Amino acid sequence: MIPVTVNGTPLTVPPGTTVAAAVMRIQPAFRRSVTGESRGPLCGMGICMECRVTLNGHPHERSCQLLCAAGMEITTP
Amino acid sequence: MTRTLVIGGGPAGLAAAWAAAQSGQAVTLLDDNPALGGQIWRGDIPARYRRFLDPRITVQTGVQIHSASQLPPADRIILATGTRELFLPFPGWTLPHVLGAGGLQALVKGGLPIAGKRVVVAGSGPLLLAVAAYLRRRGAKILLVAEQAPYPRIAAFTRGLWRHPAKLLEAAQLGFGLRYRPDSWPLRADPGSVTLQGHGVLRCDYLACGFGLVVNTELPELLGCRVENGRVLTDADQRTTVPHIFFAGAGSVDRSLLEGQIAGFGPERGRALHAARAAAVAFDRCIDIAFALRSELLSLTTPETIVCRCEDVPFGAIWPHRDWRSAKLQTRCGMGPCQGRICGPALAHLCGWPAASVRPPIFPTRLENLLDLRD
Ligand SMILES: Cc1cc2nc3c(=O)[nH]c(=O)nc-3n(C[C@H](O)[C@H](O)[C@H](O)COP(=O)(O)OP(=O)(O)OC[C@H]3O[C@@H](n4cnc5c(N)ncnc54)[C@H](O)[C@@H]3O)c2cc1C
Ligand code: FES
C-alpha cells in the first residue's frame, strides 16, 4: 500500500492508483472554475484538465494521468 | 534499417509497432499514459495480444507529443492517437458527480472504489454497455443505461448482429440483467441526481455520460495530415496525405488492430489484411448508423449552460458568433487549458462549425518542458 496525503488527510492506496482516484476517495471536487464552480474529473484520460491538483507543491498537475507514489502531498484549492 | 516511430499505444499502435518490428524495422513506441494499452486496456493487455509487446520495440510511456520538434528522427511515422468521448453540454453537466462514461471507467481502473455506488450510464454508443458491464463487475449498482438512439434502430442493429455471432455473444454477456433503455437521455443533472427523458428523476452517486467518440486529430493535423469530417484521410495502406506519415485506429478494436498491422507491415504484407479491414469498417458503419445522434439533443444546451468548461462560457454568449474564430476571440471559448478539445467537438455538433485548426504546442506545457526540447 502507498501512503499519500490529500489536503493533509493521510490515506493509503493500492499500487497502480492514480492521483485522481486517490483524491476522489476523499472528496468529489478538485478545483474551482473561473466563476467559482466546484469541478471534478470528466474525461479520465488527460484531455479536459478538470482534474488538475497541486502535487508536492507543483500546481496544475493532471491527476488522472499520474500514479500515486509514497509520500505524495496532494492538495486541491 | 527503416526507423519507424509509432505514437499511441492502444490496440492500433501496439499492432502497428509489432507488425513493424516483425518486418525488421527499428521501432519506437510512445504513449502519454503511464502504461500501454490505450483507452480500452489501460495497462491490462489481454493475454492473446501480449505478443504485440515484441522485446525489440523501444517503448516510452508517460511521453506526450505536443509539437513536431519533439519527435525523434524517423523514416516512417505511424500515428495511432485514438479517440476521446464526445460530451454534449446540458444543464448540470459540470457538476462533480457527472463524468464521462469512459471517464468514470478509467478512474475506476485507476483505483476509484465503486462498489455499492449508484450509477446511471447515459448518452450513446456501444461504449455505454461496456462501461456499465465493467462497473457492475466492480460492484456498482447500475440503475439504468439510457441510450438516446430510438428503439427501432437499436432493434435493427441487434437483429443484424446475428451475422456476427461473436459480437452478439459479447453484447448478450455485457447486457445480461442490465436495464437498457433506448429513447432516453439526460435532460439535466442536479447535485445527487439526473433527470432523464422518458424516465424522470433518478438519484445517483455518479452520472457516467458520453455521446460517442471523436477522433484525436490534433497531432495528425499539426503534422500536416489532411482531416475531413473529423477523420484523418488515409489510403488503402493507411498512408495519410503526408507521404511518410500513416494513421491507424480510432475505430472498433478489431478495425484498429487491422489498421495498425497494415500500417506496420507496409503495403506488400499489409495487403493480405485489406479484406478483413473492409469487413471491420462495414461493421463500424452499422454502429455509426444505429447510434447516430438525434436532433432533439441539439436543444439540450440552454443559453445558460456552460459550454467551455475552462473559461466558463455559456452557450448564449457563443451563438451570436458565426464561427469558432470569432467566438474564441470575443468570448475566450476554447482558449483555456483543454485548448477546445471538449467544447470544440460539442460546438461542431451544436452549431455545425468545423473545429478550428491547432497551433503548436497542442497541449499546454510548462516553459521548462519546451526549453528541454531544444537539446
Ligand atoms: C475513454 C474511452 C474508453 C473506452 N473504453 C472501451 C471499452 O471499455 N471497450 C471497448 O470495446 N472500447 C472502448 N473504447 C473504444 C476503444 O478505444 C476503441 O475501440 C479502440 O480500441 C481504439 O484503439 P486505438 O488504438 O485507435 O486508440 P486508443 O486506445 O485511444 O489509444 C490511443 C493512445 O494514444 C495516446 N495518445 C494520443 N495522443 C497522444 C499524443 N499526442 N502523444 C502521446 N500519446 C498520445 C493515448 O494516450 C492512447 O493511449 C473506449 C474509448 C474511450 C475514448
Ligand atoms: S480527468 Fe480530464 S484531464 Fe484528467
Coordinates of C-alpha atoms and ligand atoms in Angstrom, one line a residue:
Chain A
M1 CA 0.0 0.0 0.0
I2 CA 1.2 3.5 -0.8
P3 CA 0.8 6.3 1.8
V4 CA -0.2 9.8 0.4
T5 CA -2.0 12.8 1.8
V6 CA -4.9 14.7 0.3
N7 CA -5.2 18.2 1.7
G8 CA -3.4 16.9 4.8
T9 CA -5.6 13.9 5.3
P10 CA -3.4 10.7 5.3
L11 CA -4.6 7.7 3.3
T12 CA -3.1 4.6 1.8
V13 CA -3.9 3.4 -1.7
P14 CA -3.1 0.2 -3.6
P15 CA -0.2 0.3 -6.1
G16 CA -1.4 1.5 -9.5
T17 CA -3.8 4.0 -8.1
T18 CA -3.9 7.3 -10.0
V19 CA -3.7 10.6 -8.1
A20 CA -7.3 11.4 -9.3
A21 CA -8.7 8.2 -7.8
A22 CA -6.9 8.9 -4.5
V23 CA -8.5 12.4 -4.4
M24 CA -11.9 11.0 -5.2
R25 CA -11.7 8.7 -2.3
I26 CA -11.7 11.8 -0.1
Q27 CA -13.8 14.4 -1.9
P28 CA -15.6 14.9 -5.3
A29 CA -14.3 18.4 -6.1
F30 CA -10.8 19.1 -7.5
R31 CA -10.8 22.7 -8.5
R32 CA -12.8 25.9 -8.7
S33 CA -13.7 27.1 -12.1
V34 CA -13.1 30.7 -13.2
T35 CA -16.6 31.6 -11.9
G36 CA -16.1 29.6 -8.7
E37 CA -18.0 26.4 -9.5
S38 CA -16.7 23.1 -8.0
R39 CA -15.3 20.8 -10.6
G40 CA -14.1 17.2 -10.8
P41 CA -12.7 14.9 -13.4
L42 CA -14.6 14.5 -16.6
C43 CA -12.6 12.6 -19.2
G44 CA -10.3 10.4 -17.1
M45 CA -7.8 10.5 -20.0
G46 CA -5.7 13.6 -19.8
I47 CA -7.8 15.8 -22.1
C48 CA -10.2 18.0 -20.2
M49 CA -7.8 19.4 -17.5
E50 CA -10.6 19.4 -14.9
C51 CA -8.7 17.1 -12.6
R52 CA -5.8 19.5 -12.0
V53 CA -4.3 19.4 -8.5
T54 CA -1.2 20.7 -6.7
L55 CA 1.3 17.8 -6.3
N56 CA 4.2 18.3 -3.9
G57 CA 3.9 22.0 -4.4
H58 CA 3.6 21.9 -8.2
P59 CA 0.3 23.4 -9.4
H60 CA -1.8 22.3 -12.4
E61 CA -0.8 18.6 -12.5
R62 CA -3.2 16.4 -14.4
S63 CA -4.1 13.9 -11.6
C64 CA -5.8 11.3 -13.9
Q65 CA -2.5 10.7 -15.8
L66 CA -0.3 10.3 -12.7
L67 CA 0.2 7.4 -10.4
C68 CA 0.5 7.8 -6.6
A69 CA 3.9 7.5 -5.2
A70 CA 4.8 7.1 -1.5
G71 CA 4.7 10.3 0.4
M72 CA 3.0 12.4 -2.2
E73 CA 1.3 15.5 -0.9
I74 CA -1.8 16.3 -3.0
T75 CA -3.7 19.5 -2.5
T76 CA -6.8 21.0 -4.1
P77 CA -7.8 24.6 -3.8
Chain B
M1 CA 17.2 -0.3 -41.2
T2 CA 13.9 1.7 -41.5
R3 CA 13.3 3.7 -38.4
T4 CA 9.6 3.6 -37.5
L5 CA 8.0 5.8 -34.9
V6 CA 4.6 4.9 -33.5
I7 CA 2.7 7.4 -31.5
G8 CA -0.1 6.0 -29.3
G9 CA 0.0 2.6 -27.6
G10 CA -3.6 1.5 -27.8
P11 CA -4.7 -1.5 -29.9
A12 CA -3.8 0.2 -33.2
G13 CA -0.4 1.4 -32.0
L14 CA 0.5 -1.9 -30.4
A15 CA -0.4 -3.8 -33.5
A16 CA 1.5 -1.3 -35.7
A17 CA 4.6 -1.5 -33.6
W18 CA 4.5 -5.3 -33.5
A19 CA 4.0 -5.6 -37.3
A20 CA 6.8 -3.1 -38.0
A21 CA 9.2 -4.9 -35.7
Q22 CA 8.2 -8.3 -37.3
S23 CA 9.1 -6.7 -40.7
G24 CA 12.6 -5.8 -39.4
Q25 CA 12.0 -2.1 -38.8
A26 CA 13.6 -0.4 -35.8
V27 CA 10.5 0.7 -33.8
T28 CA 10.0 3.3 -31.1
L29 CA 6.5 3.4 -29.5
L30 CA 5.5 6.5 -27.5
D31 CA 2.4 7.0 -25.4
D32 CA 1.3 9.7 -22.9
N33 CA -0.4 7.3 -20.5
P34 CA 1.6 5.7 -17.6
A35 CA 1.1 2.3 -19.2
L36 CA 0.4 0.9 -22.7
G37 CA -3.0 -0.5 -23.8
G38 CA -4.9 2.6 -24.8
Q39 CA -8.4 3.5 -23.6
I40 CA -9.8 0.0 -23.7
W41 CA -7.0 -1.9 -22.0
R42 CA -5.2 0.7 -19.9
G43 CA -2.1 -1.3 -18.9
D44 CA -4.1 -4.6 -18.8
I45 CA -3.4 -6.0 -22.2
P46 CA -5.3 -9.3 -22.7
A47 CA -3.1 -12.4 -22.9
R48 CA -3.8 -13.1 -26.6
Y49 CA -2.4 -9.7 -27.6
R50 CA 0.6 -9.7 -25.3
R51 CA 2.7 -11.0 -28.3
F52 CA 2.4 -7.4 -29.6
L53 CA 5.0 -6.4 -26.9
D54 CA 7.9 -7.5 -29.0
P55 CA 11.1 -7.0 -27.0
R56 CA 12.8 -5.3 -30.0
I57 CA 10.4 -2.4 -29.6
T58 CA 11.7 0.6 -27.7
V59 CA 8.8 1.7 -25.5
Q60 CA 8.4 5.1 -23.8
T61 CA 5.3 5.8 -21.7
G62 CA 4.3 9.0 -20.0
V63 CA 5.5 11.0 -23.0
Q64 CA 3.1 13.4 -24.6
I65 CA 3.9 14.6 -28.1
H66 CA 2.7 18.2 -28.5
S67 CA 4.9 19.6 -31.2
A68 CA 6.7 18.3 -34.3
S69 CA 10.1 19.4 -32.9
Q70 CA 9.7 16.8 -30.1
L71 CA 9.7 13.9 -32.5
P72 CA 12.7 11.6 -32.5
P73 CA 14.2 11.1 -36.0
A74 CA 12.3 8.5 -38.1
D75 CA 11.8 7.4 -41.7
R76 CA 8.2 6.5 -41.1
I77 CA 5.7 7.8 -38.5
I78 CA 2.6 5.8 -37.6
L79 CA 0.0 7.9 -35.7
A80 CA -2.4 5.9 -33.6
T81 CA -3.7 8.6 -31.3
G82 CA -7.2 7.1 -30.9
T83 CA -10.3 8.8 -29.8
R84 CA -11.9 10.6 -26.9
E85 CA -15.5 10.9 -25.8
L86 CA -18.0 13.4 -27.2
F87 CA -19.6 15.4 -24.4
L88 CA -22.8 17.4 -25.2
P89 CA -23.4 20.2 -22.7
F90 CA -26.7 20.0 -20.8
P91 CA -27.8 21.9 -17.6
G92 CA -25.7 20.5 -14.7
W93 CA -23.1 18.6 -16.8
T94 CA -20.3 20.5 -15.0
L95 CA -21.3 19.1 -11.5
P96 CA -18.6 16.9 -10.0
H97 CA -20.8 13.8 -10.0
V98 CA -21.2 13.9 -13.8
L99 CA -18.3 12.2 -15.6
G100 CA -17.7 10.7 -19.0
A101 CA -18.8 7.1 -19.4
G102 CA -15.3 6.0 -20.4
G103 CA -14.1 8.7 -18.0
L104 CA -15.6 7.0 -14.9
Q105 CA -14.4 3.6 -16.2
A106 CA -10.9 5.0 -16.5
L107 CA -11.0 6.3 -12.9
V108 CA -12.3 3.0 -11.6
K109 CA -9.5 1.2 -13.5
G110 CA -7.2 3.7 -11.8
G111 CA -8.3 2.7 -8.3
L112 CA -11.5 4.6 -7.6
P113 CA -13.7 2.3 -5.4
I114 CA -17.2 2.0 -7.0
A115 CA -18.7 -0.9 -5.0
G116 CA -22.2 -0.1 -3.8
K117 CA -22.3 3.3 -5.7
R118 CA -25.5 4.1 -7.6
V119 CA -24.5 4.8 -11.2
V120 CA -26.6 6.0 -14.2
V121 CA -24.9 5.4 -17.5
A122 CA -26.2 7.6 -20.3
G123 CA -25.5 9.1 -23.7
S124 CA -24.9 6.9 -26.8
G125 CA -23.0 4.1 -28.4
P126 CA -21.7 0.6 -27.6
L127 CA -19.3 2.0 -25.1
L128 CA -22.2 2.6 -22.6
L129 CA -22.8 -1.1 -22.4
A130 CA -19.2 -1.9 -22.0
V131 CA -18.8 0.6 -19.2
A132 CA -22.0 -0.4 -17.4
A133 CA -20.9 -4.1 -17.5
Y134 CA -17.4 -3.2 -16.2
L135 CA -18.7 -1.0 -13.4
R136 CA -21.2 -3.7 -12.4
R137 CA -18.5 -6.3 -12.2
R138 CA -16.7 -3.9 -9.9
G139 CA -19.7 -3.8 -7.6
A140 CA -21.5 -0.7 -8.8
K141 CA -25.4 -0.6 -8.8
I142 CA -26.2 0.3 -12.4
L143 CA -29.6 2.0 -12.1
L144 CA -30.1 2.4 -15.8
V145 CA -28.3 2.6 -19.2
A146 CA -30.0 5.4 -21.1
E147 CA -29.3 5.3 -24.8
Q148 CA -30.5 8.2 -26.9
A149 CA -30.9 6.2 -30.1
P150 CA -34.5 5.2 -30.9
Y151 CA -35.7 1.7 -30.2
P152 CA -36.3 0.7 -33.8
R153 CA -32.7 1.5 -34.7
I154 CA -31.3 -0.4 -31.8
A155 CA -33.6 -3.3 -32.5
A156 CA -32.5 -3.4 -36.2
F157 CA -28.8 -3.2 -35.1
T158 CA -29.2 -6.1 -32.7
R159 CA -31.0 -8.2 -35.3
G160 CA -28.1 -7.6 -37.6
L161 CA -25.7 -9.0 -35.0
W162 CA -26.8 -12.5 -35.9
R163 CA -24.4 -12.2 -38.8
H164 CA -21.6 -11.6 -36.2
P165 CA -22.1 -14.3 -33.6
A166 CA -19.0 -13.4 -31.6
K167 CA -20.3 -9.8 -31.2
L168 CA -23.8 -10.9 -30.4
L169 CA -22.5 -13.2 -27.6
E170 CA -20.4 -10.3 -26.3
A171 CA -23.4 -7.9 -26.3
A172 CA -25.6 -10.5 -24.6
Q173 CA -23.0 -11.1 -21.9
L174 CA -22.4 -7.4 -21.3
G175 CA -26.1 -6.6 -21.3
F176 CA -27.4 -9.5 -19.3
G177 CA -29.5 -8.2 -16.5
L178 CA -28.8 -4.5 -17.2
R179 CA -31.7 -2.1 -17.6
Y180 CA -31.0 -0.8 -21.0
R181 CA -33.4 1.9 -22.2
P182 CA -33.3 3.4 -25.8
D183 CA -35.1 6.7 -26.5
S184 CA -33.8 8.1 -23.2
W185 CA -31.1 10.8 -22.5
P186 CA -30.2 13.2 -19.7
L187 CA -32.2 16.4 -19.7
R188 CA -30.4 17.9 -16.6
A189 CA -28.3 17.0 -13.7
D190 CA -28.7 18.3 -10.2
P191 CA -26.5 17.6 -7.1
G192 CA -27.0 13.8 -6.5
S193 CA -29.5 13.2 -9.3
V194 CA -30.2 13.2 -13.0
T195 CA -33.5 13.8 -14.9
L196 CA -33.8 11.6 -17.9
Q197 CA -36.1 11.9 -20.9
G198 CA -38.9 9.4 -20.6
H199 CA -37.9 8.3 -17.2
G200 CA -37.9 11.1 -14.7
V201 CA -35.6 11.8 -11.9
L202 CA -33.1 9.2 -10.6
R203 CA -31.0 9.8 -7.5
C204 CA -27.4 8.6 -8.1
D205 CA -23.8 8.9 -6.9
Y206 CA -22.5 9.2 -10.5
L207 CA -23.9 10.0 -13.9
A208 CA -21.5 8.5 -16.5
C209 CA -22.3 10.2 -19.7
G210 CA -20.8 10.3 -23.2
F211 CA -22.3 10.7 -26.6
G212 CA -20.0 8.6 -28.8
L213 CA -16.3 9.1 -29.7
V214 CA -14.4 11.8 -31.6
V215 CA -11.0 11.1 -33.3
N216 CA -8.0 12.8 -31.8
T217 CA -7.0 14.6 -35.0
E218 CA -4.8 17.3 -33.3
L219 CA -1.4 15.7 -33.8
P220 CA -2.1 14.5 -37.3
E221 CA -3.3 18.0 -38.2
L222 CA -0.3 19.6 -36.6
L223 CA 2.0 17.3 -38.7
G224 CA 0.1 18.5 -41.9
C225 CA -2.1 15.4 -42.5
R226 CA -5.4 16.3 -44.1
V227 CA -8.5 15.8 -41.9
E228 CA -12.0 15.8 -43.3
N229 CA -15.3 15.4 -41.3
G230 CA -13.4 14.6 -38.2
R231 CA -11.4 11.7 -39.7
V232 CA -7.8 11.6 -40.9
L233 CA -7.7 10.9 -44.6
T234 CA -5.8 7.7 -45.4
D235 CA -5.3 5.5 -48.5
A236 CA -5.5 1.7 -48.7
D237 CA -2.1 1.3 -47.0
Q238 CA -3.2 3.7 -44.1
R239 CA -1.0 6.4 -45.5
T240 CA -2.1 10.0 -44.8
T241 CA -1.7 12.9 -47.2
V242 CA 1.8 13.3 -45.9
P243 CA 3.8 10.5 -47.6
H244 CA 5.9 9.2 -44.7
I245 CA 3.1 9.5 -42.1
F246 CA 0.4 6.8 -41.5
F247 CA -2.7 6.8 -39.4
A248 CA -4.3 3.8 -37.9
G249 CA -7.1 3.0 -35.4
A250 CA -9.8 5.1 -33.8
G251 CA -12.4 2.6 -34.7
S252 CA -13.6 -0.6 -33.0
V253 CA -10.9 -2.8 -31.6
D254 CA -11.0 -5.2 -34.5
R255 CA -10.6 -2.5 -37.0
S256 CA -7.9 -0.7 -35.0
L257 CA -5.9 -3.9 -34.8
L258 CA -6.1 -4.5 -38.5
E259 CA -5.3 -0.9 -39.5
G260 CA -2.3 -0.9 -37.1
Q261 CA -1.0 -4.1 -38.7
I262 CA -1.5 -2.8 -42.2
A263 CA 0.4 0.4 -41.4
G264 CA 3.1 -1.5 -39.5
F265 CA 3.8 -4.2 -42.1
G266 CA 3.7 -1.8 -45.1
P267 CA 2.0 -2.2 -48.4
E268 CA 3.1 -5.7 -49.5
R269 CA 2.4 -7.8 -46.5
G270 CA -0.4 -5.5 -45.4
R271 CA -2.4 -6.2 -48.5
A272 CA -3.4 -9.6 -47.2
L273 CA -5.4 -7.9 -44.4
H274 CA -7.4 -5.5 -46.7
A275 CA -10.5 -7.7 -46.9
A276 CA -10.7 -8.2 -43.2
R277 CA -10.4 -4.5 -42.7
A278 CA -13.2 -3.8 -45.2
A279 CA -15.5 -6.1 -43.1
A280 CA -14.5 -4.3 -39.9
V281 CA -15.1 -0.9 -41.5
A282 CA -18.5 -2.0 -42.7
F283 CA -19.4 -3.1 -39.1
D284 CA -18.3 0.3 -37.7
R285 CA -20.6 1.9 -40.3
C286 CA -23.5 -0.1 -38.9
I287 CA -22.6 1.2 -35.4
D288 CA -22.5 4.8 -36.7
I289 CA -25.9 4.5 -38.3
A290 CA -27.5 2.8 -35.3
F291 CA -26.2 5.3 -32.8
A292 CA -26.4 8.5 -34.9
L293 CA -27.3 11.4 -32.6
R294 CA -31.0 12.5 -32.7
S295 CA -31.8 16.1 -33.4
E296 CA -33.6 16.6 -30.0
L297 CA -30.2 16.6 -28.4
L298 CA -29.5 19.9 -30.0
S299 CA -31.9 21.6 -27.7
L300 CA -30.3 20.2 -24.5
T301 CA -27.9 23.1 -24.3
T302 CA -29.8 26.1 -22.9
P303 CA -28.4 29.7 -23.2
E304 CA -27.2 29.5 -19.6
T305 CA -25.5 26.1 -20.0
I306 CA -21.7 26.4 -19.8
V307 CA -20.2 25.1 -23.0
C308 CA -16.5 25.9 -22.4
R309 CA -15.6 24.5 -19.0
C310 CA -12.1 26.0 -18.9
E311 CA -13.4 29.6 -19.3
D312 CA -17.0 29.1 -18.1
V313 CA -18.5 30.5 -21.3
P314 CA -22.3 29.9 -21.5
F315 CA -23.9 28.8 -24.8
G316 CA -25.9 32.1 -25.0
A317 CA -22.6 34.0 -25.3
I318 CA -21.5 31.9 -28.2
W319 CA -24.4 31.7 -30.6
P320 CA -24.3 35.3 -31.8
H321 CA -21.0 34.3 -33.4
R322 CA -20.8 32.9 -36.9
D323 CA -17.7 30.8 -36.4
W324 CA -15.2 29.4 -33.9
R325 CA -12.6 32.0 -34.6
S326 CA -15.0 34.9 -33.8
A327 CA -16.4 33.1 -30.7
K328 CA -12.9 32.4 -29.5
L329 CA -11.7 35.9 -29.9
Q330 CA -14.8 37.5 -28.3
T331 CA -15.6 35.0 -25.6
R332 CA -12.3 33.1 -24.9
C333 CA -14.3 29.9 -25.6
G334 CA -11.8 27.1 -26.4
M335 CA -8.8 29.3 -25.2
G336 CA -8.4 27.6 -21.9
P337 CA -6.1 24.7 -20.9
C338 CA -8.0 22.0 -22.8
Q339 CA -7.5 24.0 -25.9
G340 CA -11.0 23.4 -27.2
R341 CA -10.8 19.6 -27.0
I342 CA -14.0 19.4 -25.0
C343 CA -16.0 22.4 -26.3
G344 CA -14.7 22.1 -29.9
P345 CA -16.5 18.9 -30.8
A346 CA -19.6 19.9 -28.8
L347 CA -19.8 23.2 -30.7
A348 CA -19.1 21.4 -34.0
H349 CA -22.2 19.3 -33.2
L350 CA -24.4 22.1 -31.9
C351 CA -23.5 24.8 -34.4
G352 CA -22.2 22.8 -37.3
W353 CA -18.8 24.6 -37.0
P354 CA -15.7 22.7 -38.1
A355 CA -13.2 22.5 -35.3
A356 CA -10.5 25.2 -35.5
S357 CA -7.0 24.2 -36.6
V358 CA -4.4 23.7 -33.9
R359 CA -1.2 25.6 -33.2
P360 CA 1.8 24.1 -31.5
P361 CA 2.1 23.2 -28.7
I362 CA -1.1 21.3 -28.9
F363 CA -1.1 20.7 -25.2
P364 CA -0.4 23.4 -22.7
T365 CA 3.1 22.8 -21.4
R366 CA 5.4 24.4 -18.9
L367 CA 8.1 26.6 -20.3
E368 CA 10.8 24.4 -18.8
N369 CA 9.5 21.5 -20.9
L370 CA 9.7 23.5 -24.1
L371 CA 13.2 24.6 -23.3
D372 CA 14.2 20.9 -22.6
L373 CA 13.2 20.0 -26.2
R374 CA 16.0 22.1 -27.6
D375 CA 18.8 19.9 -26.6
Ligands
LIG1 C1 -12.5 6.7 -22.6 C2 -12.7 5.6 -23.6 C3 -13.0 4.3 -23.1 C4 -13.1 3.2 -23.9 N1 -13.4 2.0 -23.4 C5 -13.7 1.0 -24.2 C6 -14.2 -0.3 -23.7 O1 -14.3 -0.5 -22.5 N2 -14.4 -1.3 -24.6 C7 -14.3 -1.1 -25.9 O2 -14.6 -2.1 -26.7 N3 -13.9 0.1 -26.4 C8 -13.6 1.1 -25.6 N4 -13.3 2.3 -26.2 C9 -13.1 2.4 -27.6 C10 -11.7 2.0 -28.0 O3 -10.8 2.9 -27.6 C11 -11.6 1.8 -29.5 O4 -12.5 0.8 -29.9 C12 -10.2 1.3 -29.9 O5 -9.7 0.4 -29.0 C13 -9.3 2.4 -30.4 O6 -8.0 1.9 -30.3 P1 -6.8 2.9 -30.7 O7 -5.5 2.2 -30.6 O8 -7.1 3.5 -32.1 O9 -6.9 4.2 -29.7 P2 -6.7 4.3 -28.1 O10 -6.9 3.1 -27.4 O11 -7.5 5.5 -27.8 O12 -5.1 4.6 -28.0 C14 -4.6 5.9 -28.4 C15 -3.4 6.1 -27.5 O13 -2.6 7.2 -28.0 C16 -2.2 8.0 -26.9 N5 -2.0 9.4 -27.4 C17 -2.9 10.2 -28.0 N6 -2.4 11.4 -28.4 C18 -1.1 11.3 -28.0 C19 0.0 12.3 -28.0 N7 -0.2 13.5 -28.6 N8 1.2 11.9 -27.5 C20 1.4 10.7 -27.0 N9 0.4 9.7 -26.9 C21 -0.9 10.1 -27.4 C22 -3.4 7.9 -25.9 O14 -3.0 8.2 -24.6 C23 -3.8 6.4 -26.1 O15 -3.1 5.6 -25.1 C24 -13.1 3.4 -25.3 C25 -12.8 4.7 -25.8 C26 -12.6 5.8 -25.0 C27 -12.3 7.1 -25.6
FES2 S1 -10.0 14.0 -15.9 FE1 -9.8 15.0 -17.8 S2 -7.7 15.5 -17.8 FE2 -7.9 14.4 -16.0

